[in-house]
Amino acid sequence: MDISPVLTRIDDDLNAASDRLKDLLRIPSISTDPAYAAQCQQAADWLVADLQSLGAEASKRPTPGHPMVVGHIGEGGPHLLFYGHYDVQPVDPLELWDRDPFDPQIEDTPQGKVIRGRGTSDDKGQLMTFVEACRAWIAVHGQLPCRITFFFEGEEESGSPSLIPFMQENAAELKSDIALICDTGMFDPETPCITTMLRGLMGEEVTITGPSRDLHSGMFGGIAMNPIRVLTKVLAGLHDDTGRVTLPGFYDDVPELPAALREQWAALGDPGEMARDFLGAVGLSQPAGENTRTGLEMIWSRPTCDVNGIWGGYTGAGFKTVLPSQAHAKVSFRLVGNQDPQAIRAAFRAYVEDQLPPDCSVEFKAHGASPAAAMDTTSPLFEAARGALSDEWPNPAVFAGCGGSIPIAGYFSDYLDMPAMLIGFGLDDDQIHSPNEKYALTSFHKGMRSWVRVLGAARQS
Amino acid sequence: MDISPVLTRIDDDLNAASDRLKDLLRIPSISTDPAYAAQCQQAADWLVADLQSLGAEASKRPTPGHPMVVGHIGEGGPHLLFYGHYDVQPVDPLELWDRDPFDPQIEDTPQGKVIRGRGTSDDKGQLMTFVEACRAWIAVHGQLPCRITFFFEGEEESGSPSLIPFMQENAAELKSDIALICDTGMFDPETPCITTMLRGLMGEEVTITGPSRDLHSGMFGGIAMNPIRVLTKVLAGLHDDTGRVTLPGFYDDVPELPAALREQWAALGDPGEMARDFLGAVGLSQPAGENTRTGLEMIWSRPTCDVNGIWGGYTGAGFKTVLPSQAHAKVSFRLVGNQDPQAIRAAFRAYVEDQLPPDCSVEFKAHGASPAAAMDTTSPLFEAARGALSDEWPNPAVFAGCGGSIPIAGYFSDYLDMPAMLIGFGLDDDQIHSPNEKYALTSFHKGMRSWVRVLGAARQS
């Protein structure tokens, strides 16, 4: 089956495809907020109807949380499963949006046309690139080149509590040759990538208690230990002057980069220039990680530590001379290679306890732990997809790392014993999880065309 | 004029004096809340009527805020001005009170009888110790031993915005030989004190900005500088391992304690034991200040630095892997001796700027600056009062420091060129500004008797 007419169909149908995406974007399916439970149902219903309009056998599947959507269509190998999520992040602070986040529109920007609205890039726009590629295949050829299973989740932005049980209970139905996941980004606007390395994540919440109650700093200041002083000392000690994390044993299970990947990454451009460009977009210029590593390594293949939140004492307007009883922080570690999240958690707790003055106590709260994941790229589908993407975009596709954690990729391996391939068309400036989220119209248009090519290449691989 | 019958009169009249205090306590004169403006007027009217019942020439004086009360009575030197405030703190959280805060009653406790209610200790109960002492003098002798000016404020708990202008506009009327201020505490329940050293205060709010917007720590973690990391490093560096503040020049204008005071303080008890008792009440045991200083020095005569508030990133329930754009802290310094608040502010700002990585910027917000105050204790009235207090209580009175700032003491010196003497009968566990505020009945009873003695001693000094 020829892909050229299918690509032409994508081009001709772009406006109608954008309108369908806007329909889905108008549904405020915020999964983390119980007030939007009905809207999550509504988004699932919309997707079921859309898959049925393609001729797929599709249904909404209840879970203890928001429902899954599962659909099947087509015949022949390979059997591809496509995963995406229909839920979105909350929109606050609403006042920082330039438009209603759930009234999406196409806007002209200096970087070209974009679709603006919550969920455009994460993940409704990406999800629909695949659905629209299937629609075009069916419109032109009356069928798809192979069997496809759609698997859409509605809890990705709220920790996916129902995902693993659902995968286990429906393993026979979901098991396929490979999972395609469209929830990642391009290397740059001209260079597509397949994400083959994902960092893990370990999160901890720390509460340090000093005095048994809030004190007046006039009466007690100077003699009573201030837990903020203890907390800042503990946190400040987590990095040394070279940017390395100081926890004992932290780097023990961190591998050096394989030579083949090192070469691919080196071909992407001058490391210093890339780091400056990447940081320049967010008002920075100096890489803050280990000073012997390139910027790409810092975010793709090296572990990190960040304080994601800190609070204690009086934080309102004006001033209050309180010496607080407690100080708090949320700390996370991005993990790579074989770093064991539980071992890193234990090392962190031991480090904090070791720094505590005798009068202070500490409580820890565990916040999730997932190891890093490296995809098995030996399946011929990986090289087939890399070729298909390279045909569509100006630059050849690259096997890339990803600084974030996408647990779903590991779940397919762990619970369904199948590989996963991460292909996405997001750009660094999409402002996902932030006000004014957008998806470049090029990402949407060439994303659909990319999937048309990947489906064609998969059939032949 | 003999003081013995006046002291007897105080003892005989205790119940009636308590009832008068309860009348005043029932008026919810919360100055910071505009909803209670009428009640502040009502409290001022009550005091005017009470002073007039003594035969004083007294009136309510309007200000742009709550009114002042000024009254004059008696003849002969020295001319004493008595300052107190009739306004009280808000009562929230109301659910933590064991009784209606404005329905005061006398309760039996393991530490003896107390008067429970908002304003009992801060400051209506203390204010009335002096008024009642005057009433007893008049009841017994038909007159006071010297000329007295009463000066009551209704904005002490809300920043005293009208105080300095009123003092300036009415300087001729208010100018006296010395101001007596009853808004402080005892050293312990058996040891009265005259507070002669007050620490100053300089407050700063710091905002450190890294990236131009909040980032996802998956995408940017490891390469982008996290402003919380910068802030914790800056704050952690403010103290060295011996508990000293590290700002250059910080201790330049900090005097050593005069030998006479050092002796008085040494006589108060074993320094280690005192520190343990003081800290034990709030769940601590180890003094956190300079490790070469006693606990009393740490809070009375040494400067400090405390972080009173810190915040940045995600501080809600659960976890969000944000790498925030900004991190904030409120930092204050308690000052002693001749430390110049503006010089310390400049040293702090220079220190922070010096620690900033090239990519981060900092904004400062000034939050008030008052130098330390040391009373001029050369007036014979100080030794006369110390003798009078020593006669009333089990232990001799001491000239003490106070860790907090009481700006009014400096205002008498700055705007009326007259000394001030701080004598109060509050106890550390009075829970001022907190739920279940109380004033020991001993504080009230022996406080009235103390003022009877001070008035008698002042006449003879």
XYZ file of C-alpha atoms in Angstrom, chain B residues 6-263:
258
model
C -1.169 51.728 101.216
C 0.107 48.176 100.838
C -2.581 46.999 103.276
C -5.179 48.856 101.255
C -3.987 46.973 98.099
C -4.388 43.652 99.936
C -7.858 44.517 101.243
C -9.045 45.828 97.895
C -7.761 42.927 95.723
C -11.182 41.545 94.839
C -12.556 44.933 93.853
C -9.408 45.659 91.810
C -9.821 42.315 90.005
C -13.427 43.192 89.240
C -12.384 46.539 87.748
C -9.760 44.821 85.596
C -12.348 42.298 84.406
C -14.609 45.188 83.360
C -11.828 46.516 81.125
C -10.941 43.022 79.829
C -14.530 42.451 78.672
C -14.138 45.174 76.034
C -12.706 43.486 72.874
C -10.399 46.337 71.881
C -8.601 44.549 69.011
C -6.759 47.388 67.326
C -5.618 45.677 64.145
C -9.159 44.741 63.050
C -11.235 47.709 61.836
C -14.386 45.845 62.927
C -13.432 46.598 66.539
C -12.893 50.360 66.179
C -15.943 51.153 68.374
C -14.659 48.793 71.068
C -11.301 50.607 71.068
C -13.210 53.861 71.651
C -15.138 52.141 74.417
C -11.948 50.976 76.166
C -10.531 54.507 75.963
C -13.765 55.927 77.435
C -13.617 53.376 80.254
C -10.064 54.467 81.109
C -10.926 58.171 80.983
C -13.806 57.573 83.407
C -11.599 55.472 85.681
C -8.843 58.122 85.798
C -11.478 60.802 86.454
C -12.755 58.683 89.378
C -9.254 59.082 90.878
C -9.591 62.825 90.506
C -7.315 63.051 87.474
C -7.836 65.539 84.709
C -8.223 63.002 81.906
C -9.470 62.970 78.331
C -9.631 60.927 75.180
C -7.522 62.405 72.388
C -8.386 61.688 68.762
C -5.724 60.462 66.324
C -6.040 59.285 62.697
C -6.353 55.810 64.245
C -7.529 54.753 67.690
C -7.537 57.431 70.401
C -4.927 58.123 73.045
C -5.886 58.633 76.692
C -3.988 61.302 78.639
C -4.488 62.176 82.277
C -2.700 64.262 84.921
C -2.884 64.177 88.685
C -0.840 65.107 91.723
C 1.839 67.618 92.614
C 5.540 67.574 93.336
C 8.599 65.920 91.930
C 9.610 63.751 90.346
C 7.118 64.035 87.541
C 6.466 60.458 86.372
C 4.807 59.502 83.116
C 3.187 56.079 82.998
C 2.733 54.398 79.597
C 0.532 51.378 78.867
C -1.686 50.221 76.028
C -5.360 49.308 76.123
C -5.529 47.500 72.762
C -5.137 43.728 72.472
C -4.146 41.111 69.911
C -6.721 39.232 67.810
C -7.959 35.995 69.379
C -7.852 33.537 66.469
C -7.641 30.578 66.436
C -10.661 30.872 68.703
C -11.140 27.084 68.909
C -7.873 26.769 70.864
C -9.223 28.866 73.740
C -10.612 26.990 76.728
C -12.992 29.876 77.436
C -14.410 33.006 75.816
C -11.325 35.273 75.567
C -13.469 38.289 76.494
C -15.216 36.693 79.479
C -12.263 36.786 81.909
C -12.326 34.708 85.097
C -9.967 33.809 87.886
C -8.896 30.173 87.603
C -7.008 27.850 89.926
C -3.964 26.258 88.260
C -1.085 24.096 89.539
C 1.012 27.300 89.479
C -1.576 29.252 91.486
C -4.498 31.533 90.645
C -4.492 33.290 87.266
C -6.762 35.746 85.488
C -7.505 34.175 82.095
C -8.500 36.204 79.020
C -7.185 38.261 76.114
C -5.208 41.266 77.333
C -4.773 40.051 80.905
C -0.972 40.152 80.633
C -0.567 42.206 77.427
C -1.300 44.830 78.543
C -4.517 45.653 80.416
C -3.575 43.735 83.570
C -0.146 45.350 83.688
C -1.591 48.804 82.968
C -4.064 48.456 85.821
C -1.335 47.507 88.361
C -0.191 51.105 88.139
C -3.672 52.672 88.128
C -4.632 50.611 91.176
C -1.448 51.605 93.002
C -2.428 55.240 92.468
C -5.994 54.530 93.639
C -4.666 52.998 96.875
C -2.328 55.964 97.527
C -5.248 58.355 97.119
C -7.594 56.231 99.239
C -5.130 56.178 102.150
C -3.381 59.535 101.905
C -5.876 61.608 99.891
C -3.169 62.300 97.349
C -0.277 60.880 95.341
C 3.349 61.289 96.422
C 4.272 63.112 93.206
C 2.910 64.398 89.907
C 1.784 61.687 87.530
C 0.870 61.751 83.845
C -0.996 58.759 82.413
C -0.431 58.037 78.708
C -2.368 55.126 77.241
C -2.138 54.035 73.617
C -4.655 51.987 71.589
C -2.476 50.980 68.633
C 0.471 49.138 70.198
C -0.583 45.797 68.697
C -0.984 47.318 65.240
C 2.296 49.136 64.716
C 1.609 52.371 66.661
C 1.113 54.530 63.535
C -0.158 57.544 65.499
C 2.295 57.391 68.376
C 5.266 59.439 67.199
C 3.170 62.246 65.658
C 1.105 62.440 68.868
C 4.234 62.558 71.039
C 5.674 65.311 68.860
C 2.479 67.374 68.812
C 1.974 67.042 72.574
C 5.586 67.124 73.691
C 5.148 69.954 76.181
C 2.252 68.222 77.898
C 3.924 64.782 78.024
C 7.467 65.771 78.938
C 8.273 64.456 82.405
C 11.278 63.356 84.436
C 10.999 59.684 83.426
C 8.622 57.347 81.648
C 7.522 54.185 83.431
C 6.505 51.441 81.011
C 4.687 48.346 82.216
C 4.743 45.964 79.243
C 7.595 43.526 80.082
C 8.141 40.532 82.307
C 9.805 39.198 85.435
C 13.070 37.255 85.203
C 11.254 34.391 86.904
C 8.217 34.193 89.228
C 10.339 35.188 92.220
C 12.772 37.629 90.596
C 11.622 41.034 89.379
C 13.614 42.936 86.823
C 14.035 46.303 85.220
C 14.681 45.867 81.530
C 17.559 48.107 80.588
C 18.785 46.632 77.282
C 16.585 45.984 74.270
C 17.795 44.388 71.071
C 17.172 46.130 67.779
C 15.824 44.482 64.645
C 16.577 44.586 60.943
C 14.413 42.592 58.535
C 15.022 41.702 54.897
C 13.036 39.797 52.311
C 15.145 38.078 49.654
C 13.930 36.789 46.306
C 16.366 34.843 44.150
C 15.425 34.327 40.513
C 17.013 31.648 38.353
C 15.148 30.520 35.236
C 12.675 32.990 33.763
C 9.792 30.602 34.443
C 8.993 27.464 36.407
C 10.558 24.456 34.668
C 9.916 20.730 34.622
C 12.707 19.101 36.585
C 12.690 16.149 34.199
C 13.463 18.278 31.202
C 15.765 20.783 32.931
C 16.941 19.050 36.103
C 20.727 18.842 36.172
C 21.442 21.634 33.702
C 19.310 24.539 34.960
C 20.274 26.291 38.184
C 17.590 25.845 40.836
C 17.147 29.062 42.872
C 16.245 27.003 45.970
C 19.712 25.448 45.768
C 21.214 28.954 45.630
C 19.027 30.240 48.464
C 19.791 27.324 50.786
C 23.504 27.752 50.156
C 23.296 31.485 50.894
C 21.273 31.008 54.085
C 23.302 28.017 55.288
C 26.415 30.198 55.089
C 25.070 32.826 57.488
C 26.234 30.890 60.572
C 29.578 29.184 61.103
C 30.044 25.985 63.083
C 30.481 27.889 66.344
C 27.105 29.606 65.954
C 28.554 32.968 64.957
C 26.996 35.063 62.203
C 29.436 35.229 59.290
C 28.652 38.640 57.774
C 31.880 40.649 57.563
C 32.014 43.262 60.296
C 28.872 41.938 61.995
C 30.413 41.995 65.493
C 32.404 45.227 65.083
C 29.961 47.343 67.095
C 28.959 44.696 69.604
C 30.256 45.642 73.075
C 31.261 43.205 75.761
C 28.963 43.128 78.772
C 29.899 45.636 81.537
C 31.327 43.883 84.570
C 28.500 45.028 86.883
C 25.840 43.481 84.654
C 27.893 40.328 84.171
C 27.966 39.925 87.946
